[in-house]
Coordinates of C-alpha atoms and ligand atoms in Angstrom, one line a residue:
X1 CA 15.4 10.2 -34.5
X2 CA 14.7 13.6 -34.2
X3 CA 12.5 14.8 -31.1
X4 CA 9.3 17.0 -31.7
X5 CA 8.8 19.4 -28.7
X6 CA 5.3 21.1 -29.2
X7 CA 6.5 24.5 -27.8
X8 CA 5.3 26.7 -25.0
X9 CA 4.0 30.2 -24.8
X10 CA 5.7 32.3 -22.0
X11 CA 4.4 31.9 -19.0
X12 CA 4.4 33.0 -15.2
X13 CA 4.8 30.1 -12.9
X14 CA 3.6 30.6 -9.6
X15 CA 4.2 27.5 -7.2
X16 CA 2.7 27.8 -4.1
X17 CA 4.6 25.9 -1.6
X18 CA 8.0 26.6 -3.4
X19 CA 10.1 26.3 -0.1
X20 CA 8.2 22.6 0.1
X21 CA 9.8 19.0 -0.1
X22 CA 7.7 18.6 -3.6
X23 CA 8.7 21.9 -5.1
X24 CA 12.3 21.4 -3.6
X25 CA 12.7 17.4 -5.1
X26 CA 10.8 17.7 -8.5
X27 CA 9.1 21.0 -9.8
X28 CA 12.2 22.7 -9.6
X29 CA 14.7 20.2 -10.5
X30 CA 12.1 19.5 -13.5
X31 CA 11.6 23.0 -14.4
X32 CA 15.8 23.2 -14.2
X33 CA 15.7 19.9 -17.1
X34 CA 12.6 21.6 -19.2
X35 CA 14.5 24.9 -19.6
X36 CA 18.1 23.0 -20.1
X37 CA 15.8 21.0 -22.7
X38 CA 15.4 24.2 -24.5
X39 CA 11.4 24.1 -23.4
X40 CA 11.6 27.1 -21.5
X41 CA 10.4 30.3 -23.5
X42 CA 12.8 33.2 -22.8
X43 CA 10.8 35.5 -20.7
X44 CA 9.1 33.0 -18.4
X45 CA 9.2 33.4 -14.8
X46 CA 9.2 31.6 -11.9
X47 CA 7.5 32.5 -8.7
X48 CA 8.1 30.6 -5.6
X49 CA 5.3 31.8 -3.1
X50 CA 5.1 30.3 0.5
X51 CA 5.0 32.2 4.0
X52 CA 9.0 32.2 4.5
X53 CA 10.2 35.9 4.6
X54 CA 13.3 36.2 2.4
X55 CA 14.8 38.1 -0.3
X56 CA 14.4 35.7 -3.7
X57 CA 17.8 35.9 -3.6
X58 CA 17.5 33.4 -0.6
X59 CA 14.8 31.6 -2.7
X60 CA 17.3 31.3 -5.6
X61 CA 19.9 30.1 -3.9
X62 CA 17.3 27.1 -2.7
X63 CA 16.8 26.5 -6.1
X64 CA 20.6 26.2 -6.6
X65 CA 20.7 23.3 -4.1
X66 CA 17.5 21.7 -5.2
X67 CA 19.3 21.4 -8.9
X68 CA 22.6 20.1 -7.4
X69 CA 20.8 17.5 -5.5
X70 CA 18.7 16.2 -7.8
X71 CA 19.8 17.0 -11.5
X72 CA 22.2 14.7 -12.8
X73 CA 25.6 16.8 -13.1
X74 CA 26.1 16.3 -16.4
X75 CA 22.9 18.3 -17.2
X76 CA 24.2 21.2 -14.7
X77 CA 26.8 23.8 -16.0
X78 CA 27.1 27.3 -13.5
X79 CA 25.6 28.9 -16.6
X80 CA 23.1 27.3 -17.4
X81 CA 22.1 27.6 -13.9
X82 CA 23.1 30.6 -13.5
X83 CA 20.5 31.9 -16.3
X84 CA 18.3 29.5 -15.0
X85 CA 18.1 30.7 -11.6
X86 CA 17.4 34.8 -13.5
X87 CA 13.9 33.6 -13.8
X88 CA 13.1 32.6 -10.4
X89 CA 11.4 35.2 -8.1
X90 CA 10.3 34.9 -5.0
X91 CA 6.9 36.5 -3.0
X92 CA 6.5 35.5 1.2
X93 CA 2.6 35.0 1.3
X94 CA 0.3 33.5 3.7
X95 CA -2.4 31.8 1.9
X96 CA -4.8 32.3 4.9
X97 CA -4.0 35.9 5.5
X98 CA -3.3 39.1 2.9
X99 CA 0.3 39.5 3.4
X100 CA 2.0 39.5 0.0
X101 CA -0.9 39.4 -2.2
X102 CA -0.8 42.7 -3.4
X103 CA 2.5 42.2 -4.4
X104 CA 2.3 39.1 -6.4
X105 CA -0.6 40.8 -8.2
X106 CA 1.6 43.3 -9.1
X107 CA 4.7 40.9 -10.8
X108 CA 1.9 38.5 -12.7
X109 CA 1.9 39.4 -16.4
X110 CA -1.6 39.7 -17.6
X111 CA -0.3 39.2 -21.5
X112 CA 1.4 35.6 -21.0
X113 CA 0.1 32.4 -20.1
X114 CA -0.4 32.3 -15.9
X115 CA -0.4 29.1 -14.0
X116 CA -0.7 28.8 -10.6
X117 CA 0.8 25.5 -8.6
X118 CA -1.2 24.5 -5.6
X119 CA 1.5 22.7 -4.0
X120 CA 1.0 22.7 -0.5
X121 CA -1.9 20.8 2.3
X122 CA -5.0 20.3 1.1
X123 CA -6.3 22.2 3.7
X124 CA -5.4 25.4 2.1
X125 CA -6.8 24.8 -1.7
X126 CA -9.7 26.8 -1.4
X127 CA -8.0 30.1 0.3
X128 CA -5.5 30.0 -2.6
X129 CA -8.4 30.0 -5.0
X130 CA -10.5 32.3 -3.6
X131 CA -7.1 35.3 -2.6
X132 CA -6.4 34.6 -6.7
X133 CA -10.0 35.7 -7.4
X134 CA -10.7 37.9 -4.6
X135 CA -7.2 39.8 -5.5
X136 CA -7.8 39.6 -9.5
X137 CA -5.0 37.7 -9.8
X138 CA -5.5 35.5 -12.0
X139 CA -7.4 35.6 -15.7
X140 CA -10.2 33.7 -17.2
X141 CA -7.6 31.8 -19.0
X142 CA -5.4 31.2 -16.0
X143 CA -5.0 27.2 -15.0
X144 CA -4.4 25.8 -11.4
X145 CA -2.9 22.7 -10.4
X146 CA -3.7 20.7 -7.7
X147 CA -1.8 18.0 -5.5
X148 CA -3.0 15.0 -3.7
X149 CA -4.8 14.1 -2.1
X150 CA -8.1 15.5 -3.6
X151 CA -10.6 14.7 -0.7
X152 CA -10.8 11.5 1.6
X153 CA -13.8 10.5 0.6
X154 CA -16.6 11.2 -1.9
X155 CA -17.9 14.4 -0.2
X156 CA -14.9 16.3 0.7
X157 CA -13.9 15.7 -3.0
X158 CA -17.2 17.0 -4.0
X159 CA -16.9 20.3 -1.5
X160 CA -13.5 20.8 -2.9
X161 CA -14.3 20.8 -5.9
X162 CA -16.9 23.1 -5.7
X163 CA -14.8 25.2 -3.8
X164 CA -12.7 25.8 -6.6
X165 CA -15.6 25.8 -8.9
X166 CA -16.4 28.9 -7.5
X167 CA -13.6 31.0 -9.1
X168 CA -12.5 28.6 -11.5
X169 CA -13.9 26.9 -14.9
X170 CA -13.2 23.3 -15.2
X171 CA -11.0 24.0 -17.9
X172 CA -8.6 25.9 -15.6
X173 CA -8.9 22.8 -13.0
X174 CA -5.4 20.7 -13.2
X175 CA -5.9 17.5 -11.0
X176 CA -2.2 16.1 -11.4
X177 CA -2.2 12.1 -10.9
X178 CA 1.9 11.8 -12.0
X179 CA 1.6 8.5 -12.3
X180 CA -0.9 9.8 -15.9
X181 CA 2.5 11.6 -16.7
X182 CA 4.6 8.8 -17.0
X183 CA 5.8 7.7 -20.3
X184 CA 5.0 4.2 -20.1
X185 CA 1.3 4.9 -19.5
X186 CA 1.0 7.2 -21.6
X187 CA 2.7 4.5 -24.6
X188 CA -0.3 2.5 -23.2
X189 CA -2.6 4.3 -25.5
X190 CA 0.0 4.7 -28.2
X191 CA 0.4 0.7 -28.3
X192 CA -3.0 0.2 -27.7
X193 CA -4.8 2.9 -30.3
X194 CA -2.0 3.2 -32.7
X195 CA -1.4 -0.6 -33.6
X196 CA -4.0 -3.1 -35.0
X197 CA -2.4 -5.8 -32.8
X198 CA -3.3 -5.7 -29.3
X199 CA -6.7 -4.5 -29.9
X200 CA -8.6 -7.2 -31.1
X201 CA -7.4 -9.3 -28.5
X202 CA -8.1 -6.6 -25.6
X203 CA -11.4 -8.2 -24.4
X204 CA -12.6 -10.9 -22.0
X205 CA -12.8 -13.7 -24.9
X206 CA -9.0 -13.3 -24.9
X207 CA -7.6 -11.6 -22.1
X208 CA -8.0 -14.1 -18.5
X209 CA -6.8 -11.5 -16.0
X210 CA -4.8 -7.7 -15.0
X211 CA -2.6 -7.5 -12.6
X212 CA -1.6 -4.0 -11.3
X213 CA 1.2 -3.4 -8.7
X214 CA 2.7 -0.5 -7.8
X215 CA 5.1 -1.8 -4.7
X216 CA 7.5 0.1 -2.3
X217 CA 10.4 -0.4 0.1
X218 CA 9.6 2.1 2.1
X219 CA 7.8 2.4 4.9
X220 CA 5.6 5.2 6.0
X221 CA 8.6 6.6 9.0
X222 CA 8.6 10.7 8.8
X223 CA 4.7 10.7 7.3
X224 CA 3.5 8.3 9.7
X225 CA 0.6 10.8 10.8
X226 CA -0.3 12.0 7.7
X227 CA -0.4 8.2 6.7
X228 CA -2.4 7.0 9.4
X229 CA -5.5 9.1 8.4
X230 CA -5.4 8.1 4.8
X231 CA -3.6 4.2 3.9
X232 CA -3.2 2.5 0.8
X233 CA -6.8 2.4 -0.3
X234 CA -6.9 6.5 -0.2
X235 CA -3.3 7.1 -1.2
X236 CA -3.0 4.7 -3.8
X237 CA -5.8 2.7 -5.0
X238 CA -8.6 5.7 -5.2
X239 CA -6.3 7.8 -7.6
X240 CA -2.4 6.2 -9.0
X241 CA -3.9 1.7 -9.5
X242 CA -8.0 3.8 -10.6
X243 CA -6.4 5.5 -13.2
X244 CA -3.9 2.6 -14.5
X245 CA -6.8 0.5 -14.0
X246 CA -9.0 3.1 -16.8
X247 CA -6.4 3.6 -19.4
X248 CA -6.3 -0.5 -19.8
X249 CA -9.7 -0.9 -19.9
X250 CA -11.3 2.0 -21.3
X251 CA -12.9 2.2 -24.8
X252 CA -11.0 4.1 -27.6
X253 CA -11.6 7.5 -27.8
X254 CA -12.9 8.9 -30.7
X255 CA -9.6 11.3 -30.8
X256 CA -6.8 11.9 -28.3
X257 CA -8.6 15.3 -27.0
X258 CA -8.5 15.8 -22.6
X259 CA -12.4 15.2 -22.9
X260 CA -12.6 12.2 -24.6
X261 CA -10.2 10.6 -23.6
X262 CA -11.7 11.1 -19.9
X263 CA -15.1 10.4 -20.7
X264 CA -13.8 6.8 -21.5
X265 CA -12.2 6.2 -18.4
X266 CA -15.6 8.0 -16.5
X267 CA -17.1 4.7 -18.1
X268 CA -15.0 2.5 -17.0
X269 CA -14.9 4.0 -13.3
X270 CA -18.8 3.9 -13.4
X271 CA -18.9 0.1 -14.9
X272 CA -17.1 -0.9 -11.6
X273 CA -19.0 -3.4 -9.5
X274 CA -18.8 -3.3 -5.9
X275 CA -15.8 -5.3 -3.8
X276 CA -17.3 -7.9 -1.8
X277 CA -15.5 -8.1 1.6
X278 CA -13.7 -11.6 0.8
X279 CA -12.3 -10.2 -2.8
X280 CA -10.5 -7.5 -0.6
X281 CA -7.1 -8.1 1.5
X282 CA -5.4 -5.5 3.6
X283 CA -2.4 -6.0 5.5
X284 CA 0.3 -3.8 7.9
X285 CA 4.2 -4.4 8.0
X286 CA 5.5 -5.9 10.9
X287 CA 9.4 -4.3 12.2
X288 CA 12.2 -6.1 10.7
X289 CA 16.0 -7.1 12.2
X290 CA 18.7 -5.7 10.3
X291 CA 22.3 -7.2 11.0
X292 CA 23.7 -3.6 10.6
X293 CA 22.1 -0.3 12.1
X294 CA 18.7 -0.1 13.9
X295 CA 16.0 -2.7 13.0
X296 CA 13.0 -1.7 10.8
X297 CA 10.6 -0.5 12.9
X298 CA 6.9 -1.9 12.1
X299 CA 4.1 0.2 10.7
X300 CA 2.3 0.6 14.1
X301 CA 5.7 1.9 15.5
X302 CA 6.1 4.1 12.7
X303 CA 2.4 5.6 12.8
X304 CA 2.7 6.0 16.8
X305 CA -0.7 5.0 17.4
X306 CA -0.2 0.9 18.4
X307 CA -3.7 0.2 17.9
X308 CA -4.2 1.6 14.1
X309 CA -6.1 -0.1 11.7
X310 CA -5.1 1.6 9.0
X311 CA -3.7 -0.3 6.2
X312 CA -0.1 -0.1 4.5
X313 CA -0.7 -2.6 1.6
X314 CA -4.0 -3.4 -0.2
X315 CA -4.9 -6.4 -2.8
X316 CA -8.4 -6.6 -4.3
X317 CA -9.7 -8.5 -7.0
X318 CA -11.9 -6.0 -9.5
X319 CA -15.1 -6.2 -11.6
X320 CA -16.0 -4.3 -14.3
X321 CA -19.5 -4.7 -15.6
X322 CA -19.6 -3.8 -19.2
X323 CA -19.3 -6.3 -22.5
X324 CA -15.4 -5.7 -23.4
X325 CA -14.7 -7.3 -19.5
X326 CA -17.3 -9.2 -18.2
X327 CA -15.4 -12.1 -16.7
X328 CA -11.8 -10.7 -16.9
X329 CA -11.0 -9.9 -13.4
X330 CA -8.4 -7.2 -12.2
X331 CA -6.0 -7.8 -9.1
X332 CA -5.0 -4.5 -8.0
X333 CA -2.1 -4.6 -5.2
X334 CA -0.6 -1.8 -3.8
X335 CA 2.0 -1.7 -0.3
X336 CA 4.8 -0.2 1.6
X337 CA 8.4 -2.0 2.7
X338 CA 7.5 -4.9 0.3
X339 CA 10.2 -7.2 -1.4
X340 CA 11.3 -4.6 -4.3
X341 CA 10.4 -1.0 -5.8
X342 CA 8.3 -2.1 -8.6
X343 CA 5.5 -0.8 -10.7
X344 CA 3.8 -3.4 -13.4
X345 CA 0.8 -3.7 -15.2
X346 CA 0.9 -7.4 -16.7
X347 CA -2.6 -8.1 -19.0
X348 CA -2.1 -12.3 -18.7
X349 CA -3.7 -13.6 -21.9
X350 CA -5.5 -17.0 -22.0
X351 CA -4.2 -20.4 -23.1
X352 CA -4.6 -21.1 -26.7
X353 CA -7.8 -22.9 -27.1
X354 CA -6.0 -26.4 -28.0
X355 CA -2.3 -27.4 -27.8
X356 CA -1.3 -29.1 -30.5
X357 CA 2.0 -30.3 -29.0
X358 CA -0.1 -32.2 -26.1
X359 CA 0.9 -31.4 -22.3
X360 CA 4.0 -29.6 -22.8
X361 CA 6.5 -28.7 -20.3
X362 CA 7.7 -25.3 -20.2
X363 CA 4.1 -23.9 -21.9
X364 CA 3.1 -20.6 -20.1
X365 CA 0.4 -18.0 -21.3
X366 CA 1.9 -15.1 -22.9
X367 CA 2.0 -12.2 -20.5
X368 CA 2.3 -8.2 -21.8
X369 CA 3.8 -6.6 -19.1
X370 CA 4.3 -2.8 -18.9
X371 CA 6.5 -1.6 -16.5
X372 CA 6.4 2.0 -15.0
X373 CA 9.3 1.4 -12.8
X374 CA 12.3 0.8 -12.6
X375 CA 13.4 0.7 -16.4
X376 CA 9.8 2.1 -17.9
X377 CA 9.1 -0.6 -21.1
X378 CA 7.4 -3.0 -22.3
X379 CA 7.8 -6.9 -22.8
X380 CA 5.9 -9.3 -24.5
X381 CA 6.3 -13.0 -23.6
X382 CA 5.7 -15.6 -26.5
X383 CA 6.3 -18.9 -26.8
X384 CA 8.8 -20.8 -29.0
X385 CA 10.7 -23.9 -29.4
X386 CA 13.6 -24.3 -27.7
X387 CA 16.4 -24.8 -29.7
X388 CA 18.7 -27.6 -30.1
X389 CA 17.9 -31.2 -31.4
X390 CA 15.9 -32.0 -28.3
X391 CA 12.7 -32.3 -30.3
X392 CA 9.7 -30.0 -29.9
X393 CA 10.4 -28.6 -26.7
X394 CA 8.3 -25.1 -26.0
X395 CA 10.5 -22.2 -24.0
X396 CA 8.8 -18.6 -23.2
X397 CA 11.8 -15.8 -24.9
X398 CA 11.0 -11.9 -23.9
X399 CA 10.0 -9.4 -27.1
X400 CA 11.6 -6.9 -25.2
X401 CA 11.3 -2.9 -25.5
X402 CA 13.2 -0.9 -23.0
X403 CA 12.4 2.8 -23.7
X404 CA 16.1 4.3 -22.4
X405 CA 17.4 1.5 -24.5
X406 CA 15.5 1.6 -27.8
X407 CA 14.8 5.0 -28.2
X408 CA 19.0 5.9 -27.5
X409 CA 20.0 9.1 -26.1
X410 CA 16.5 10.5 -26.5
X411 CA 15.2 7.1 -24.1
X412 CA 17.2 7.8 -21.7
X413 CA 16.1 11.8 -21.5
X414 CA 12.7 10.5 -20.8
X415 CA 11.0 13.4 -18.7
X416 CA 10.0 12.8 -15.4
X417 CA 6.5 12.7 -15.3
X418 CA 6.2 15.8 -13.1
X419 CA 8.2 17.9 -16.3
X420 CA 5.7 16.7 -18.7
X421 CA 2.7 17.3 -16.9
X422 CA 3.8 20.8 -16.1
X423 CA 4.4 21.2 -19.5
X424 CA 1.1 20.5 -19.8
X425 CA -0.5 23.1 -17.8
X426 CA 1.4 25.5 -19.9
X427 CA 0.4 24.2 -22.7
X428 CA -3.0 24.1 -22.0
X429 CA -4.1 20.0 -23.0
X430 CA -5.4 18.4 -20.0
X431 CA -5.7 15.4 -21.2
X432 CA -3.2 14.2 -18.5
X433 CA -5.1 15.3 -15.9
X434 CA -8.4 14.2 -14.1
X435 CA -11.8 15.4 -14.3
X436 CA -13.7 16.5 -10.9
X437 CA -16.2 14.2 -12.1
X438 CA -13.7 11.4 -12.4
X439 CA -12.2 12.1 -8.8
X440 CA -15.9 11.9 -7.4
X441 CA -16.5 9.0 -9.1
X442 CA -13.6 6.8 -8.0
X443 CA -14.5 8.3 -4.2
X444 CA -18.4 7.1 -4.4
X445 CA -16.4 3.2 -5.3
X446 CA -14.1 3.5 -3.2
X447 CA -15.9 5.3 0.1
X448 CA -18.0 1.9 1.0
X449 CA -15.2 -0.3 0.8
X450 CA -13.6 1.9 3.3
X451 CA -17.4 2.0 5.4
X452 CA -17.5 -2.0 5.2
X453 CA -14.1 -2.1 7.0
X454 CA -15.0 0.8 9.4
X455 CA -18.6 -0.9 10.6
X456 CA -17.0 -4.2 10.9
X457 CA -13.7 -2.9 12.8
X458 CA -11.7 -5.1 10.6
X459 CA -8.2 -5.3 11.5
X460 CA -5.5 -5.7 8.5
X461 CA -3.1 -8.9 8.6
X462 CA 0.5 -8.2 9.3
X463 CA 2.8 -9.1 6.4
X464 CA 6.6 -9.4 6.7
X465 CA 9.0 -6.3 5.8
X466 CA 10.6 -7.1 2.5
X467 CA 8.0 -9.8 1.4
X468 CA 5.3 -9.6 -1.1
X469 CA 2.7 -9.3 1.4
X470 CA 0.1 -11.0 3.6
X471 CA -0.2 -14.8 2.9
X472 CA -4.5 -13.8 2.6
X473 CA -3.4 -11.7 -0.7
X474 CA -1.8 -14.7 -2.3
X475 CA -4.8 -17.0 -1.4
X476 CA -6.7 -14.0 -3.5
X477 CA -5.2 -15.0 -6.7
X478 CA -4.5 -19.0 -5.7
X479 CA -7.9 -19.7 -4.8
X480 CA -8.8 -19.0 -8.5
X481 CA -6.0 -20.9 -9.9
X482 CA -3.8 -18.0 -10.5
X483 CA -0.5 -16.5 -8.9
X484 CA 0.5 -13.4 -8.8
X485 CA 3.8 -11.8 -10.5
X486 CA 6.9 -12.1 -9.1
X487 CA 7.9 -8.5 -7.0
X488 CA 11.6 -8.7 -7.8
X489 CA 14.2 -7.1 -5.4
Ligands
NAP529 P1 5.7 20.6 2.7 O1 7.1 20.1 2.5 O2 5.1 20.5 4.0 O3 5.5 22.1 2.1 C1 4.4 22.9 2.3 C2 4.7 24.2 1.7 O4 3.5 25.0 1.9 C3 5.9 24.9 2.2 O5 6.5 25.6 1.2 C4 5.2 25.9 3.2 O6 6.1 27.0 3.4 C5 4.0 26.3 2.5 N1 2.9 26.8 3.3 C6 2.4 26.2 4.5 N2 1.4 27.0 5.0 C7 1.3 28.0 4.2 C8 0.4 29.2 4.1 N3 -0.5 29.4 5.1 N4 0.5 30.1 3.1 C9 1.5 29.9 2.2 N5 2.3 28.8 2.1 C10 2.2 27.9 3.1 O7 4.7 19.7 1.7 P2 5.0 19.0 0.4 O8 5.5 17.6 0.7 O9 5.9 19.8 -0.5 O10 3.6 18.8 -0.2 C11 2.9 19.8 -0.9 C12 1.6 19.2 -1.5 O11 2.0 18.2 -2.4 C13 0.7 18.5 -0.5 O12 -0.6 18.6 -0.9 C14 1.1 17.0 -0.6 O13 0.1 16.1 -0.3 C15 1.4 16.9 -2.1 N6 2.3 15.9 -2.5 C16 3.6 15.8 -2.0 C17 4.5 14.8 -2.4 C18 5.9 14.8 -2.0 O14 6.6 13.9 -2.4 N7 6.3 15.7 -1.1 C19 4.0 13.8 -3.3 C20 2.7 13.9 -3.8 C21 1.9 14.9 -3.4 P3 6.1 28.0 4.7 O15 6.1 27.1 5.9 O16 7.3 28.8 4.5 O17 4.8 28.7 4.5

């Protein structure tokens, strides 16, 4: 097979934050695969801007490390890094002060493409954006792209967004959600839009529930602070399980363009009904004893505040109001130091309306699962008879699609989805990317969840490190005659 790259103009890359944990464990390590990938237009440069005073030398020799660290070392060769590292500068700015400005507009290009990487706190989004404009920095045609977290709740999203509406069109706005730049969701719409299959039988009348989990082993130790004022419902569920959530349920769009595609999942977003309190589960991890080393400590340890009410894992059961769904709920669960790493979504189709072959042992409703990690793919679960002589027995057999393994060598150079999305910016398609009036959206559905618990002072169940949760979230599912999918270790 051969690969089809859509190639990129040349660009100046400035990434705000380049001395950062982000920049240090995937923007530059990605940038280092996009150029080895041939992706990289000779003539491109990238700026690493943070307050750090040092010779980009210094910088460069960051960058080294970063790319020994995490690129695999058959992609590295002192050459290729080498020429790699020739287009890495480096500019010591404060964000909140002028120092450096001056001289960073004096290296961006005004005749290639610019893009400018927001990747530092939140907290300083709006002095980037307004030193860019204030400094004439940046073109008309320049794009941003922002980190999470985009607000807490509905109105800092909305004052940020108008922040940055003040110097910058929409169309320059790049909200990155990685998980949109993964390649399994993105083969969502694929399967979904470019086959005649699944489509008729994507709808309430066929489909009995979605199940989305996105599970860790970790717990929140080192960003226990910064964890404490968001938990799972802001980290996770309000952007990464929304957006999943959309792309399964949305409409098709009329073509793959960034506005209509995100105009469908607006729809969907909007069509969501309110959580009543007893469809909604939270839960904190308690410590756990290891036979080797220190024991696990527990999330209230690891948050330092020992009466936080915050929550480290989150299971809800979902509504959306419009004709395709009505009926066909969605159990969202998200949470840290659970059994495995795992992100599924699994669309659990209903029982055929009669069985011909009586109460049969073995029968299970087929299950589409899509995994984002580990091995991204797909699996289909039918039903067939087992073989043998032993009559007509039913057994469930996998139509399996691993991405590394089917697509060969090209597979298993999947991008990571911070490559592709950066790839993106350059490119100019934000289809990949969410809409302010997406972000505000999820906010106003999510903020009076987060209110209820608030006003009622309700206090999350501990769960078990290295289980799948609190007993409560299992009842969530059980109570309706329905279990959830096995986290696997
Ligand atoms: P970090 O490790 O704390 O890095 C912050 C960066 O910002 C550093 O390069 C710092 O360098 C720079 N900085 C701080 N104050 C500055 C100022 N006044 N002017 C200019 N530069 C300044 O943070 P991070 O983990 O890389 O995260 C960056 C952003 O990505 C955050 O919004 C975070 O929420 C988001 N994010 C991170 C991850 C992750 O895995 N790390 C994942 C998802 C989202 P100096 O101190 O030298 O200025």
């Amino acid at each position: 097979m051969v690969s089809r790259v859509i190639p990129v103009d040349r660009f100046d890359l400035v990434i705000f934050g380049g001395t950062g944990d982000l920049a240090r464990r995937k923007i530059l390590p990605g940038l280092y695969r996009r150029f080895v990938a041939g992706q990289i237009p000779e003539g491109s440069r990238i700026i690493g801007a943070a307050r750090t005073d040092m010779p980009t030398a210094d910088f460069r020799a960051h960058v080294e490390e970063a790319i020994v660290e995490f690129v695999a070392s058959a992609k590295r060769s002192s050459e290729l890094v080498g020429t790699f590292l020739d287009t890495i500068e480096y500019v010591a700015i404060d964000a909140k002060g002028d120092a450096g400005w001056e001289e960073l507009a004096k290296l961006i290009r005004a005749d290639v493409v610019q893009a400018f990487y927001f990747s530092v706190g939140p907290s300083l989004f709006g002095h980037l954006a307004e030193k860019l404009h204030r400094y004439s920095i940046a073109s008309d045609d320049a794009r941003i792209v922002v980190e999470k977290p985009f607000g807490r709740d509905l109105k800092t999203a909305q004052e940020l967004n108008a922040t940055l509406a003040a110097h910058f069109s929409e169309s320059q706005i790049y909200r990155i959600d990685h998980y949109l730049g993964k390649e399994t969701v993105q083969n969502l719409m694929a399967v979904r839009f470019a086959n005649i299959l699944f489509e008729p039988l994507w709808n309430a009348r066929h489909v009995d529930h979605v199940q989305i989990t996105v599970a860790e082993t970790v717990g929140v130790g080192g960003r226990g602070t910064y964890y404490d004022r968001s938990g799972a419902m802001r980290d996770m569920v309000q952007n990464h399980l929304m957006q999943l959530l959309c792309l399964i349920a949305m409409e098709a769009p009329y073509r793959f363009d960034p506005d209509a595609v995100r105009d469908e999942k607006l729809k969907v977003i909007r069509a969501l009904l309110p959580v009543a309190p007893d469809d909604i589960v939270r839960g904190q991890y308690r410590g756990q004893a290891r036979k080797n080393g220190p024991d696990d400590a527990s999330f209230l340890e690891d948050v330092e505040d020992p009466s936080s009410k915050t929550e480290s894992f989150v299971a809800l059961k979902v509504e959306i109001a419009n004709w395709r769904w009505k009926g066909t709920p969605f159990y969202l669960r998200t949470g840290k130091r659970l059994r495995g790493r795992e992100s599924e979504i699994a669309i659990v189709f209903k029982e055929v309306p009669h069985s011909i072959f009586g109460e049969e042992e073995g029968w299970r409703e087929n299950v589409l699962s899509i995994r984002l990690q580990p091995n991204e793919g797909m699996t289909l679960s039918v039903m067939i008879k087992e073989p043998g002589p032993g009559g007509m027995r039913l057994t469930e057999v996998p139509l399996d699609m691993s991405f590394a393994e089917a697509l060969g060598e090209e597979g298993a150079d999947i991008p990571d989805a911070y490559e592709r999305l950066i790839m993106d910016v350059i490119r100019g398609n934000q289809t990949l990317f969410m809409r302010g009036d997406e972000v505000e959206a999820a906010w106003a559905w999510t903020d009076p969840i987060i209110a209820d618990w608030d006003a009622r002072g309700d206090k999350p169940k501990t769960y078990d490190s290295g289980s799948s949760g609190p007993e409560d979230a299992l009842m969530l599912l059980h109570r309706e005659g329905r279990r959830w999918r096995e986290i696997h270790e």
